[in-house]
């Protein structure tokens, strides 16, 4: 089967969050099962290409906005063909989705072009049986395919799977924008692309695909309720069922036994290196080298999704516990300010790095004792699963993928969205930490859990087969 994936970011080339990790791991795992897999993604200025890509197609004409002539570049990584859409006016910019805290106003065109170019790749370079599109950035692809090319023999029998990685990001644009993306304004109605008077690209993916999935079973249930549905729960129920397939982990990248970002490696059988990683991490953050004090790690986008208002609520009681905290993240200024305040008020306890730093993210996974993810909602979440592998015990809010991947054998959960519930869960973890043998057993149970991509790839493969009959 030929599976063409389309997404706005993919490791090791570009990344802002977990979607990129999925686009790095899932295609490779499908290829390892013998499927033919390709990924279409933009050639951003920020791309880090392990090898120079080669030109695979020149001057593909995309009739959107003013019209764009794009080139397609290609390179193969772990038996997956990556096709990069090269269009400098759209992707050679100083940010992936925006810059200086603002989204680029022409993102509907940038990602409309990505979607159209992916159909060009399917026509000229990679004849697909399945097109698997991800998140709002590819929401127009199913619309173009079904509205523009329904009678085109190139696409006869092609099935479309649309995966929602985060319902909180919907690709909302002013209604006039529809005239710039090559679609009939009549599609701007509540049953199709309109959402409260605006253009909503995510609705395209939901309404025009053959199947819809999301990245955990828990989140698949949650998004069909008003509490987590962002106003689209009814629309989702109508276009369901919504499949839930929990993400895997790329253990080639996230494994303390061979992680190049760690000075000392360690494994479930020999944990001594983890203590050395903790010492290094405390030093890196210029915190006192108190190795017996539990160290809490946070690595995250700072967005309201991630629940840091609970950290703000609970901060002073939390830091009255004998704990230290290392934080890495960037995003909304209110959370940056909150963590800056904590680092300033408690310099012996809280270390902060604002920014994006992948090697440091690995060192936090390794050096921390506890990993905190108090998310308001979490479609899957990857850091808590990385934490398990690194023997770093997760404390998570029981929602979506966090609830599905962590249990009482491997971590601590709280359900109620309050600072005091978070505090109680952290206190339970700190108490458990004092019982060294019990704690090490918990670490080991987490390290032995297997979240490799092969299981999820098997589930996707069955879903593709069900779709193609
Ligand atoms: P989301 O996709 O919602 O941000 P996930 O938990 O699925 O959440 O994935 C986040 C990914 O991005 C992880 O690989 C995490 O390590 C990485 N990440 C997030 N923030 C940073 C940061 N500031 N520096 C480095 N890596 C980060
Ligand atoms: C989204 C979600 C996150 C998920 C990731 C990959 O960014 O917020 O929970 O793990 O996508 O599916």
PDB file of N, CA and C in Angstrom, residues 9-102:
ATOM      1  N   UNK A   9       4.868  19.952   9.947  1.00  0.00           N
ATOM      2  CA  UNK A   9       6.199  19.831  10.543  1.00  0.00           C
ATOM      3  C   UNK A   9       6.552  18.367  10.718  1.00  0.00           C
ATOM      4  N   UNK A  10       7.846  18.063  10.701  1.00  0.00           N
ATOM      5  CA  UNK A  10       8.302  16.679  10.829  1.00  0.00           C
ATOM      6  C   UNK A  10       9.746  16.650  11.297  1.00  0.00           C
ATOM      7  N   UNK A  11      10.018  15.893  12.363  1.00  0.00           N
ATOM      8  CA  UNK A  11      11.421  15.712  12.766  1.00  0.00           C
ATOM      9  C   UNK A  11      12.062  14.755  11.769  1.00  0.00           C
ATOM     10  N   UNK A  12      13.346  14.843  11.502  1.00  0.00           N
ATOM     11  CA  UNK A  12      14.329  15.757  12.099  1.00  0.00           C
ATOM     12  C   UNK A  12      14.443  17.097  11.373  1.00  0.00           C
ATOM     13  N   UNK A  13      13.458  17.443  10.550  1.00  0.00           N
ATOM     14  CA  UNK A  13      13.608  18.631   9.699  1.00  0.00           C
ATOM     15  C   UNK A  13      13.097  19.906  10.371  1.00  0.00           C
ATOM     16  N   UNK A  14      11.872  19.844  10.892  1.00  0.00           N
ATOM     17  CA  UNK A  14      11.287  21.040  11.508  1.00  0.00           C
ATOM     18  C   UNK A  14      10.430  20.592  12.679  1.00  0.00           C
ATOM     19  N   UNK A  15      10.340  21.433  13.697  1.00  0.00           N
ATOM     20  CA  UNK A  15       9.540  21.021  14.860  1.00  0.00           C
ATOM     21  C   UNK A  15       9.150  22.205  15.722  1.00  0.00           C
ATOM     22  N   UNK A  16       7.861  22.240  16.108  1.00  0.00           N
ATOM     23  CA  UNK A  16       7.469  23.123  17.206  1.00  0.00           C
ATOM     24  C   UNK A  16       6.850  22.311  18.339  1.00  0.00           C
ATOM     25  N   UNK A  17       6.398  21.094  18.053  1.00  0.00           N
ATOM     26  CA  UNK A  17       5.749  20.302  19.102  1.00  0.00           C
ATOM     27  C   UNK A  17       5.632  18.842  18.690  1.00  0.00           C
ATOM     28  N   UNK A  18       4.703  18.151  19.357  1.00  0.00           N
ATOM     29  CA  UNK A  18       4.598  16.707  19.212  1.00  0.00           C
ATOM     30  C   UNK A  18       4.218  16.226  17.818  1.00  0.00           C
ATOM     31  N   UNK A  19       3.517  17.066  17.035  1.00  0.00           N
ATOM     32  CA  UNK A  19       3.166  16.658  15.668  1.00  0.00           C
ATOM     33  C   UNK A  19       4.428  16.273  14.895  1.00  0.00           C
ATOM     34  N   UNK A  20       5.481  17.042  15.065  1.00  0.00           N
ATOM     35  CA  UNK A  20       6.736  16.761  14.360  1.00  0.00           C
ATOM     36  C   UNK A  20       7.288  15.398  14.780  1.00  0.00           C
ATOM     37  N   UNK A  21       7.223  15.108  16.066  1.00  0.00           N
ATOM     38  CA  UNK A  21       7.721  13.814  16.552  1.00  0.00           C
ATOM     39  C   UNK A  21       6.934  12.672  15.917  1.00  0.00           C
ATOM     40  N   UNK A  22       5.617  12.863  15.800  1.00  0.00           N
ATOM     41  CA  UNK A  22       4.787  11.821  15.200  1.00  0.00           C
ATOM     42  C   UNK A  22       5.179  11.624  13.734  1.00  0.00           C
ATOM     43  N   UNK A  23       5.422  12.725  13.019  1.00  0.00           N
ATOM     44  CA  UNK A  23       5.770  12.611  11.602  1.00  0.00           C
ATOM     45  C   UNK A  23       7.167  12.040  11.401  1.00  0.00           C
ATOM     46  N   UNK A  24       7.990  12.102  12.442  1.00  0.00           N
ATOM     47  CA  UNK A  24       9.279  11.419  12.369  1.00  0.00           C
ATOM     48  C   UNK A  24       9.129   9.935  12.638  1.00  0.00           C
ATOM     49  N   UNK A  25       8.330   9.575  13.626  1.00  0.00           N
ATOM     50  CA  UNK A  25       8.280   8.184  14.091  1.00  0.00           C
ATOM     51  C   UNK A  25       7.312   7.282  13.354  1.00  0.00           C
ATOM     52  N   UNK A  26       6.091   7.768  13.119  1.00  0.00           N
ATOM     53  CA  UNK A  26       5.061   6.891  12.545  1.00  0.00           C
ATOM     54  C   UNK A  26       5.390   6.437  11.116  1.00  0.00           C
ATOM     55  N   UNK A  27       5.785   7.346  10.214  1.00  0.00           N
ATOM     56  CA  UNK A  27       6.093   6.880   8.852  1.00  0.00           C
ATOM     57  C   UNK A  27       7.214   5.835   8.840  1.00  0.00           C
ATOM     58  N   UNK A  28       8.230   6.045   9.670  1.00  0.00           N
ATOM     59  CA  UNK A  28       9.344   5.088   9.709  1.00  0.00           C
ATOM     60  C   UNK A  28       8.863   3.727  10.212  1.00  0.00           C
ATOM     61  N   UNK A  29       7.956   3.746  11.200  1.00  0.00           N
ATOM     62  CA  UNK A  29       7.459   2.474  11.733  1.00  0.00           C
ATOM     63  C   UNK A  29       6.584   1.760  10.700  1.00  0.00           C
ATOM     64  N   UNK A  30       5.831   2.522   9.919  1.00  0.00           N
ATOM     65  CA  UNK A  30       5.024   1.904   8.852  1.00  0.00           C
ATOM     66  C   UNK A  30       5.942   1.325   7.780  1.00  0.00           C
ATOM     67  N   UNK A  31       7.013   2.068   7.444  1.00  0.00           N
ATOM     68  CA  UNK A  31       7.954   1.576   6.438  1.00  0.00           C
ATOM     69  C   UNK A  31       8.623   0.291   6.923  1.00  0.00           C
ATOM     70  N   UNK A  32       8.899   0.238   8.232  1.00  0.00           N
ATOM     71  CA  UNK A  32       9.530  -0.966   8.779  1.00  0.00           C
ATOM     72  C   UNK A  32       8.601  -2.178   8.666  1.00  0.00           C
ATOM     73  N   UNK A  33       7.293  -1.927   8.588  1.00  0.00           N
ATOM     74  CA  UNK A  33       6.329  -3.030   8.378  1.00  0.00           C
ATOM     75  C   UNK A  33       6.185  -3.384   6.903  1.00  0.00           C
ATOM     76  N   UNK A  34       6.917  -2.697   6.032  1.00  0.00           N
ATOM     77  CA  UNK A  34       6.868  -3.022   4.611  1.00  0.00           C
ATOM     78  C   UNK A  34       5.918  -2.157   3.803  1.00  0.00           C
ATOM     79  N   UNK A  35       5.323  -1.126   4.425  1.00  0.00           N
ATOM     80  CA  UNK A  35       4.464  -0.217   3.645  1.00  0.00           C
ATOM     81  C   UNK A  35       5.347   0.769   2.884  1.00  0.00           C
ATOM     82  N   UNK A  36       4.806   1.311   1.778  1.00  0.00           N
ATOM     83  CA  UNK A  36       5.497   2.393   1.087  1.00  0.00           C
ATOM     84  C   UNK A  36       4.962   3.707   1.638  1.00  0.00           C
ATOM     85  N   UNK A  37       5.842   4.511   2.183  1.00  0.00           N
ATOM     86  CA  UNK A  37       5.373   5.714   2.872  1.00  0.00           C
ATOM     87  C   UNK A  37       6.130   6.935   2.383  1.00  0.00           C
ATOM     88  N   UNK A  38       5.387   8.012   2.165  1.00  0.00           N
ATOM     89  CA  UNK A  38       6.000   9.298   1.825  1.00  0.00           C
ATOM     90  C   UNK A  38       5.372  10.370   2.703  1.00  0.00           C
ATOM     91  N   UNK A  39       6.123  11.438   2.925  1.00  0.00           N
ATOM     92  CA  UNK A  39       5.640  12.566   3.726  1.00  0.00           C
ATOM     93  C   UNK A  39       5.849  13.843   2.917  1.00  0.00           C
ATOM     94  N   UNK A  40       4.818  14.676   2.843  1.00  0.00           N
ATOM     95  CA  UNK A  40       4.956  15.983   2.188  1.00  0.00           C
ATOM     96  C   UNK A  40       4.905  17.061   3.261  1.00  0.00           C
ATOM     97  N   UNK A  41       5.878  17.951   3.246  1.00  0.00           N
ATOM     98  CA  UNK A  41       5.975  18.992   4.274  1.00  0.00           C
ATOM     99  C   UNK A  41       6.722  20.185   3.679  1.00  0.00           C
ATOM    100  N   UNK A  42       6.573  21.394   4.229  1.00  0.00           N
ATOM    101  CA  UNK A  42       7.234  22.548   3.617  1.00  0.00           C
ATOM    102  C   UNK A  42       8.753  22.551   3.779  1.00  0.00           C
ATOM    103  N   UNK A  43       9.426  23.175   2.836  1.00  0.00           N
ATOM    104  CA  UNK A  43      10.862  23.457   2.972  1.00  0.00           C
ATOM    105  C   UNK A  43      10.984  24.811   3.658  1.00  0.00           C
ATOM    106  N   UNK A  44      10.928  24.803   4.984  1.00  0.00           N
ATOM    107  CA  UNK A  44      11.054  26.058   5.734  1.00  0.00           C
ATOM    108  C   UNK A  44      12.513  26.503   5.745  1.00  0.00           C
ATOM    109  N   UNK A  45      12.698  27.803   6.007  1.00  0.00           N
ATOM    110  CA  UNK A  45      14.067  28.306   6.193  1.00  0.00           C
ATOM    111  C   UNK A  45      14.750  27.549   7.337  1.00  0.00           C
ATOM    112  N   UNK A  46      13.961  27.175   8.372  1.00  0.00           N
ATOM    113  CA  UNK A  46      14.527  26.567   9.583  1.00  0.00           C
ATOM    114  C   UNK A  46      14.876  25.090   9.400  1.00  0.00           C
ATOM    115  N   UNK A  47      14.515  24.486   8.256  1.00  0.00           N
ATOM    116  CA  UNK A  47      14.708  23.034   8.136  1.00  0.00           C
ATOM    117  C   UNK A  47      16.155  22.623   8.371  1.00  0.00           C
ATOM    118  N   UNK A  48      16.285  21.543   9.149  1.00  0.00           N
ATOM    119  CA  UNK A  48      17.613  20.959   9.347  1.00  0.00           C
ATOM    120  C   UNK A  48      17.631  19.648   8.596  1.00  0.00           C
ATOM    121  N   UNK A  49      18.238  19.637   7.411  1.00  0.00           N
ATOM    122  CA  UNK A  49      18.258  18.428   6.601  1.00  0.00           C
ATOM    123  C   UNK A  49      19.530  17.632   6.876  1.00  0.00           C
ATOM    124  N   UNK A  50      19.386  16.359   7.289  1.00  0.00           N
ATOM    125  CA  UNK A  50      20.581  15.554   7.536  1.00  0.00           C
ATOM    126  C   UNK A  50      21.427  15.374   6.264  1.00  0.00           C
ATOM    127  N   UNK A  51      20.777  15.285   5.105  1.00  0.00           N
ATOM    128  CA  UNK A  51      21.487  15.198   3.819  1.00  0.00           C
ATOM    129  C   UNK A  51      20.876  16.241   2.907  1.00  0.00           C
ATOM    130  N   UNK A  52      21.640  16.702   1.907  1.00  0.00           N
ATOM    131  CA  UNK A  52      21.028  17.666   0.982  1.00  0.00           C
ATOM    132  C   UNK A  52      19.923  16.995   0.159  1.00  0.00           C
ATOM    133  N   UNK A  53      18.729  17.602   0.111  1.00  0.00           N
ATOM    134  CA  UNK A  53      17.670  17.009  -0.701  1.00  0.00           C
ATOM    135  C   UNK A  53      17.970  17.196  -2.195  1.00  0.00           C
ATOM    136  N   UNK A  54      17.376  16.330  -3.037  1.00  0.00           N
ATOM    137  CA  UNK A  54      17.566  16.491  -4.478  1.00  0.00           C
ATOM    138  C   UNK A  54      16.257  16.982  -5.088  1.00  0.00           C
ATOM    139  N   UNK A  55      16.372  17.654  -6.223  1.00  0.00           N
ATOM    140  CA  UNK A  55      15.165  18.164  -6.856  1.00  0.00           C
ATOM    141  C   UNK A  55      14.395  17.007  -7.505  1.00  0.00           C
ATOM    142  N   UNK A  56      13.127  16.876  -7.164  1.00  0.00           N
ATOM    143  CA  UNK A  56      12.350  15.766  -7.702  1.00  0.00           C
ATOM    144  C   UNK A  56      11.337  16.239  -8.752  1.00  0.00           C
ATOM    145  N   UNK A  57      10.920  17.496  -8.678  1.00  0.00           N
ATOM    146  CA  UNK A  57       9.941  18.021  -9.629  1.00  0.00           C
ATOM    147  C   UNK A  57      10.080  19.531  -9.672  1.00  0.00           C
ATOM    148  N   UNK A  58      10.060  20.083 -10.872  1.00  0.00           N
ATOM    149  CA  UNK A  58      10.279  21.527 -10.995  1.00  0.00           C
ATOM    150  C   UNK A  58       9.005  22.212 -11.506  1.00  0.00           C
ATOM    151  N   UNK A  59       8.742  23.378 -10.977  1.00  0.00           N
ATOM    152  CA  UNK A  59       7.661  24.238 -11.470  1.00  0.00           C
ATOM    153  C   UNK A  59       6.275  23.584 -11.443  1.00  0.00           C
ATOM    154  N   UNK A  60       5.882  23.118 -10.291  1.00  0.00           N
ATOM    155  CA  UNK A  60       4.510  22.654 -10.120  1.00  0.00           C
ATOM    156  C   UNK A  60       3.665  23.910  -9.886  1.00  0.00           C
ATOM    157  N   UNK A  61       2.663  24.112 -10.736  1.00  0.00           N
ATOM    158  CA  UNK A  61       1.884  25.348 -10.660  1.00  0.00           C
ATOM    159  C   UNK A  61       0.725  25.188  -9.679  1.00  0.00           C
ATOM    160  N   UNK A  62       0.641  26.101  -8.716  1.00  0.00           N
ATOM    161  CA  UNK A  62      -0.437  26.044  -7.712  1.00  0.00           C
ATOM    162  C   UNK A  62      -1.288  27.300  -7.871  1.00  0.00           C
ATOM    163  N   UNK A  63      -2.520  27.151  -8.354  1.00  0.00           N
ATOM    164  CA  UNK A  63      -3.333  28.332  -8.670  1.00  0.00           C
ATOM    165  C   UNK A  63      -4.068  28.908  -7.458  1.00  0.00           C
ATOM    166  N   UNK A  64      -3.346  29.261  -6.426  1.00  0.00           N
ATOM    167  CA  UNK A  64      -3.975  29.875  -5.250  1.00  0.00           C
ATOM    168  C   UNK A  64      -3.403  31.270  -5.038  1.00  0.00           C
ATOM    169  N   UNK A  65      -4.200  32.160  -4.456  1.00  0.00           N
ATOM    170  CA  UNK A  65      -3.726  33.524  -4.236  1.00  0.00           C
ATOM    171  C   UNK A  65      -3.226  34.076  -5.572  1.00  0.00           C
ATOM    172  N   UNK A  66      -2.040  34.690  -5.571  1.00  0.00           N
ATOM    173  CA  UNK A  66      -1.500  35.222  -6.821  1.00  0.00           C
ATOM    174  C   UNK A  66      -1.021  34.112  -7.772  1.00  0.00           C
ATOM    175  N   UNK A  67      -0.973  32.863  -7.307  1.00  0.00           N
ATOM    176  CA  UNK A  67      -0.419  31.754  -8.091  1.00  0.00           C
ATOM    177  C   UNK A  67       1.034  31.529  -7.692  1.00  0.00           C
ATOM    178  N   UNK A  68       1.407  30.284  -7.483  1.00  0.00           N
ATOM    179  CA  UNK A  68       2.773  29.976  -7.054  1.00  0.00           C
ATOM    180  C   UNK A  68       3.327  28.835  -7.886  1.00  0.00           C
ATOM    181  N   UNK A  69       4.592  28.986  -8.258  1.00  0.00           N
ATOM    182  CA  UNK A  69       5.276  27.890  -8.929  1.00  0.00           C
ATOM    183  C   UNK A  69       6.211  27.274  -7.893  1.00  0.00           C
ATOM    184  N   UNK A  70       5.975  26.028  -7.527  1.00  0.00           N
ATOM    185  CA  UNK A  70       6.774  25.424  -6.456  1.00  0.00           C
ATOM    186  C   UNK A  70       7.631  24.292  -7.014  1.00  0.00           C
ATOM    187  N   UNK A  71       8.759  24.072  -6.368  1.00  0.00           N
ATOM    188  CA  UNK A  71       9.586  22.914  -6.687  1.00  0.00           C
ATOM    189  C   UNK A  71       9.425  21.891  -5.568  1.00  0.00           C
ATOM    190  N   UNK A  72       9.594  20.634  -5.936  1.00  0.00           N
ATOM    191  CA  UNK A  72       9.521  19.593  -4.913  1.00  0.00           C
ATOM    192  C   UNK A  72      10.916  19.000  -4.750  1.00  0.00           C
ATOM    193  N   UNK A  73      11.409  19.001  -3.540  1.00  0.00           N
ATOM    194  CA  UNK A  73      12.700  18.397  -3.225  1.00  0.00           C
ATOM    195  C   UNK A  73      12.447  17.093  -2.481  1.00  0.00           C
ATOM    196  N   UNK A  74      13.396  16.187  -2.578  1.00  0.00           N
ATOM    197  CA  UNK A  74      13.167  14.870  -1.984  1.00  0.00           C
ATOM    198  C   UNK A  74      14.406  14.372  -1.265  1.00  0.00           C
ATOM    199  N   UNK A  75      14.191  13.716  -0.153  1.00  0.00           N
ATOM    200  CA  UNK A  75      15.272  12.892   0.411  1.00  0.00           C
ATOM    201  C   UNK A  75      14.639  11.730   1.149  1.00  0.00           C
ATOM    202  N   UNK A  76      15.434  10.649   1.297  1.00  0.00           N
ATOM    203  CA  UNK A  76      14.901   9.450   1.926  1.00  0.00           C
ATOM    204  C   UNK A  76      15.559   9.283   3.283  1.00  0.00           C
ATOM    205  N   UNK A  77      14.713   9.012   4.272  1.00  0.00           N
ATOM    206  CA  UNK A  77      15.197   8.885   5.652  1.00  0.00           C
ATOM    207  C   UNK A  77      14.489   7.656   6.225  1.00  0.00           C
ATOM    208  N   UNK A  78      15.263   6.683   6.673  1.00  0.00           N
ATOM    209  CA  UNK A  78      14.704   5.429   7.227  1.00  0.00           C
ATOM    210  C   UNK A  78      13.612   4.843   6.315  1.00  0.00           C
ATOM    211  N   UNK A  79      13.907   4.776   5.025  1.00  0.00           N
ATOM    212  CA  UNK A  79      12.986   4.191   4.038  1.00  0.00           C
ATOM    213  C   UNK A  79      11.694   4.969   3.827  1.00  0.00           C
ATOM    214  N   UNK A  80      11.664   6.193   4.278  1.00  0.00           N
ATOM    215  CA  UNK A  80      10.502   7.054   4.033  1.00  0.00           C
ATOM    216  C   UNK A  80      10.937   8.154   3.072  1.00  0.00           C
ATOM    217  N   UNK A  81      10.157   8.377   2.010  1.00  0.00           N
ATOM    218  CA  UNK A  81      10.469   9.475   1.082  1.00  0.00           C
ATOM    219  C   UNK A  81       9.875  10.762   1.647  1.00  0.00           C
ATOM    220  N   UNK A  82      10.714  11.738   1.923  1.00  0.00           N
ATOM    221  CA  UNK A  82      10.233  13.051   2.360  1.00  0.00           C
ATOM    222  C   UNK A  82      10.249  13.992   1.168  1.00  0.00           C
ATOM    223  N   UNK A  83       9.100  14.575   0.855  1.00  0.00           N
ATOM    224  CA  UNK A  83       8.994  15.549  -0.227  1.00  0.00           C
ATOM    225  C   UNK A  83       8.796  16.927   0.393  1.00  0.00           C
ATOM    226  N   UNK A  84       9.704  17.837   0.059  1.00  0.00           N
ATOM    227  CA  UNK A  84       9.642  19.189   0.620  1.00  0.00           C
ATOM    228  C   UNK A  84       9.112  20.145  -0.421  1.00  0.00           C
ATOM    229  N   UNK A  85       8.118  20.897  -0.026  1.00  0.00           N
ATOM    230  CA  UNK A  85       7.546  21.878  -0.942  1.00  0.00           C
ATOM    231  C   UNK A  85       8.380  23.147  -0.830  1.00  0.00           C
ATOM    232  N   UNK A  86       9.077  23.455  -1.924  1.00  0.00           N
ATOM    233  CA  UNK A  86      10.005  24.580  -1.919  1.00  0.00           C
ATOM    234  C   UNK A  86       9.309  25.769  -2.567  1.00  0.00           C
ATOM    235  N   UNK A  87       8.970  26.770  -1.755  1.00  0.00           N
ATOM    236  CA  UNK A  87       8.272  27.951  -2.255  1.00  0.00           C
ATOM    237  C   UNK A  87       8.705  29.125  -1.373  1.00  0.00           C
ATOM    238  N   UNK A  88       9.872  29.726  -1.682  1.00  0.00           N
ATOM    239  CA  UNK A  88      10.456  30.727  -0.781  1.00  0.00           C
ATOM    240  C   UNK A  88       9.515  31.845  -0.344  1.00  0.00           C
ATOM    241  N   UNK A  89       8.659  32.394  -1.232  1.00  0.00           N
ATOM    242  CA  UNK A  89       7.818  33.492  -0.717  1.00  0.00           C
ATOM    243  C   UNK A  89       6.907  33.048   0.434  1.00  0.00           C
ATOM    244  N   UNK A  90       6.607  31.763   0.511  1.00  0.00           N
ATOM    245  CA  UNK A  90       5.704  31.295   1.571  1.00  0.00           C
ATOM    246  C   UNK A  90       6.435  30.690   2.777  1.00  0.00           C
ATOM    247  N   UNK A  91       7.550  30.018   2.531  1.00  0.00           N
ATOM    248  CA  UNK A  91       8.162  29.247   3.634  1.00  0.00           C
ATOM    249  C   UNK A  91       9.542  29.734   4.055  1.00  0.00           C
ATOM    250  N   UNK A  92      10.157  30.605   3.277  1.00  0.00           N
ATOM    251  CA  UNK A  92      11.475  31.100   3.669  1.00  0.00           C
ATOM    252  C   UNK A  92      11.282  32.352   4.535  1.00  0.00           C
ATOM    253  N   UNK A  93      10.864  32.129   5.778  1.00  0.00           N
ATOM    254  CA  UNK A  93      10.538  33.239   6.682  1.00  0.00           C
ATOM    255  C   UNK A  93      11.174  32.986   8.040  1.00  0.00           C
ATOM    256  N   UNK A  94      11.096  33.999   8.909  1.00  0.00           N
ATOM    257  CA  UNK A  94      11.784  33.854  10.187  1.00  0.00           C
ATOM    258  C   UNK A  94      10.938  33.159  11.253  1.00  0.00           C
ATOM    259  N   UNK A  95       9.998  32.337  10.849  1.00  0.00           N
ATOM    260  CA  UNK A  95       9.240  31.529  11.798  1.00  0.00           C
ATOM    261  C   UNK A  95       8.506  30.450  11.021  1.00  0.00           C
ATOM    262  N   UNK A  96       7.965  29.475  11.731  1.00  0.00           N
ATOM    263  CA  UNK A  96       7.247  28.386  11.044  1.00  0.00           C
ATOM    264  C   UNK A  96       5.782  28.768  10.841  1.00  0.00           C
ATOM    265  N   UNK A  97       5.114  29.151  11.931  1.00  0.00           N
ATOM    266  CA  UNK A  97       3.711  29.566  11.804  1.00  0.00           C
ATOM    267  C   UNK A  97       3.529  31.080  11.925  1.00  0.00           C
ATOM    268  N   UNK A  98       4.554  31.748  12.461  1.00  0.00           N
ATOM    269  CA  UNK A  98       4.458  33.183  12.646  1.00  0.00           C
ATOM    270  C   UNK A  98       5.760  33.698  13.214  1.00  0.00           C
ATOM    271  N   UNK A  99       5.786  34.984  13.519  1.00  0.00           N
ATOM    272  CA  UNK A  99       6.990  35.495  14.168  1.00  0.00           C
ATOM    273  C   UNK A  99       6.609  36.649  15.089  1.00  0.00           C
ATOM    274  N   UNK A 100       7.423  36.864  16.082  1.00  0.00           N
ATOM    275  CA  UNK A 100       7.182  37.940  17.051  1.00  0.00           C
ATOM    276  C   UNK A 100       5.865  37.772  17.790  1.00  0.00           C
ATOM    277  N   UNK A 101       5.425  36.547  17.981  1.00  0.00           N
ATOM    278  CA  UNK A 101       4.197  36.310  18.741  1.00  0.00           C
ATOM    279  C   UNK A 101       2.922  36.384  17.908  1.00  0.00           C
ATOM    280  N   UNK A 102       3.057  36.667  16.599  1.00  0.00           N
ATOM    281  CA  UNK A 102       1.874  36.747  15.733  1.00  0.00           C
ATOM    282  C   UNK A 102       1.917  35.679  14.656  1.00  0.00           C
TER     283      UNK A 102
END
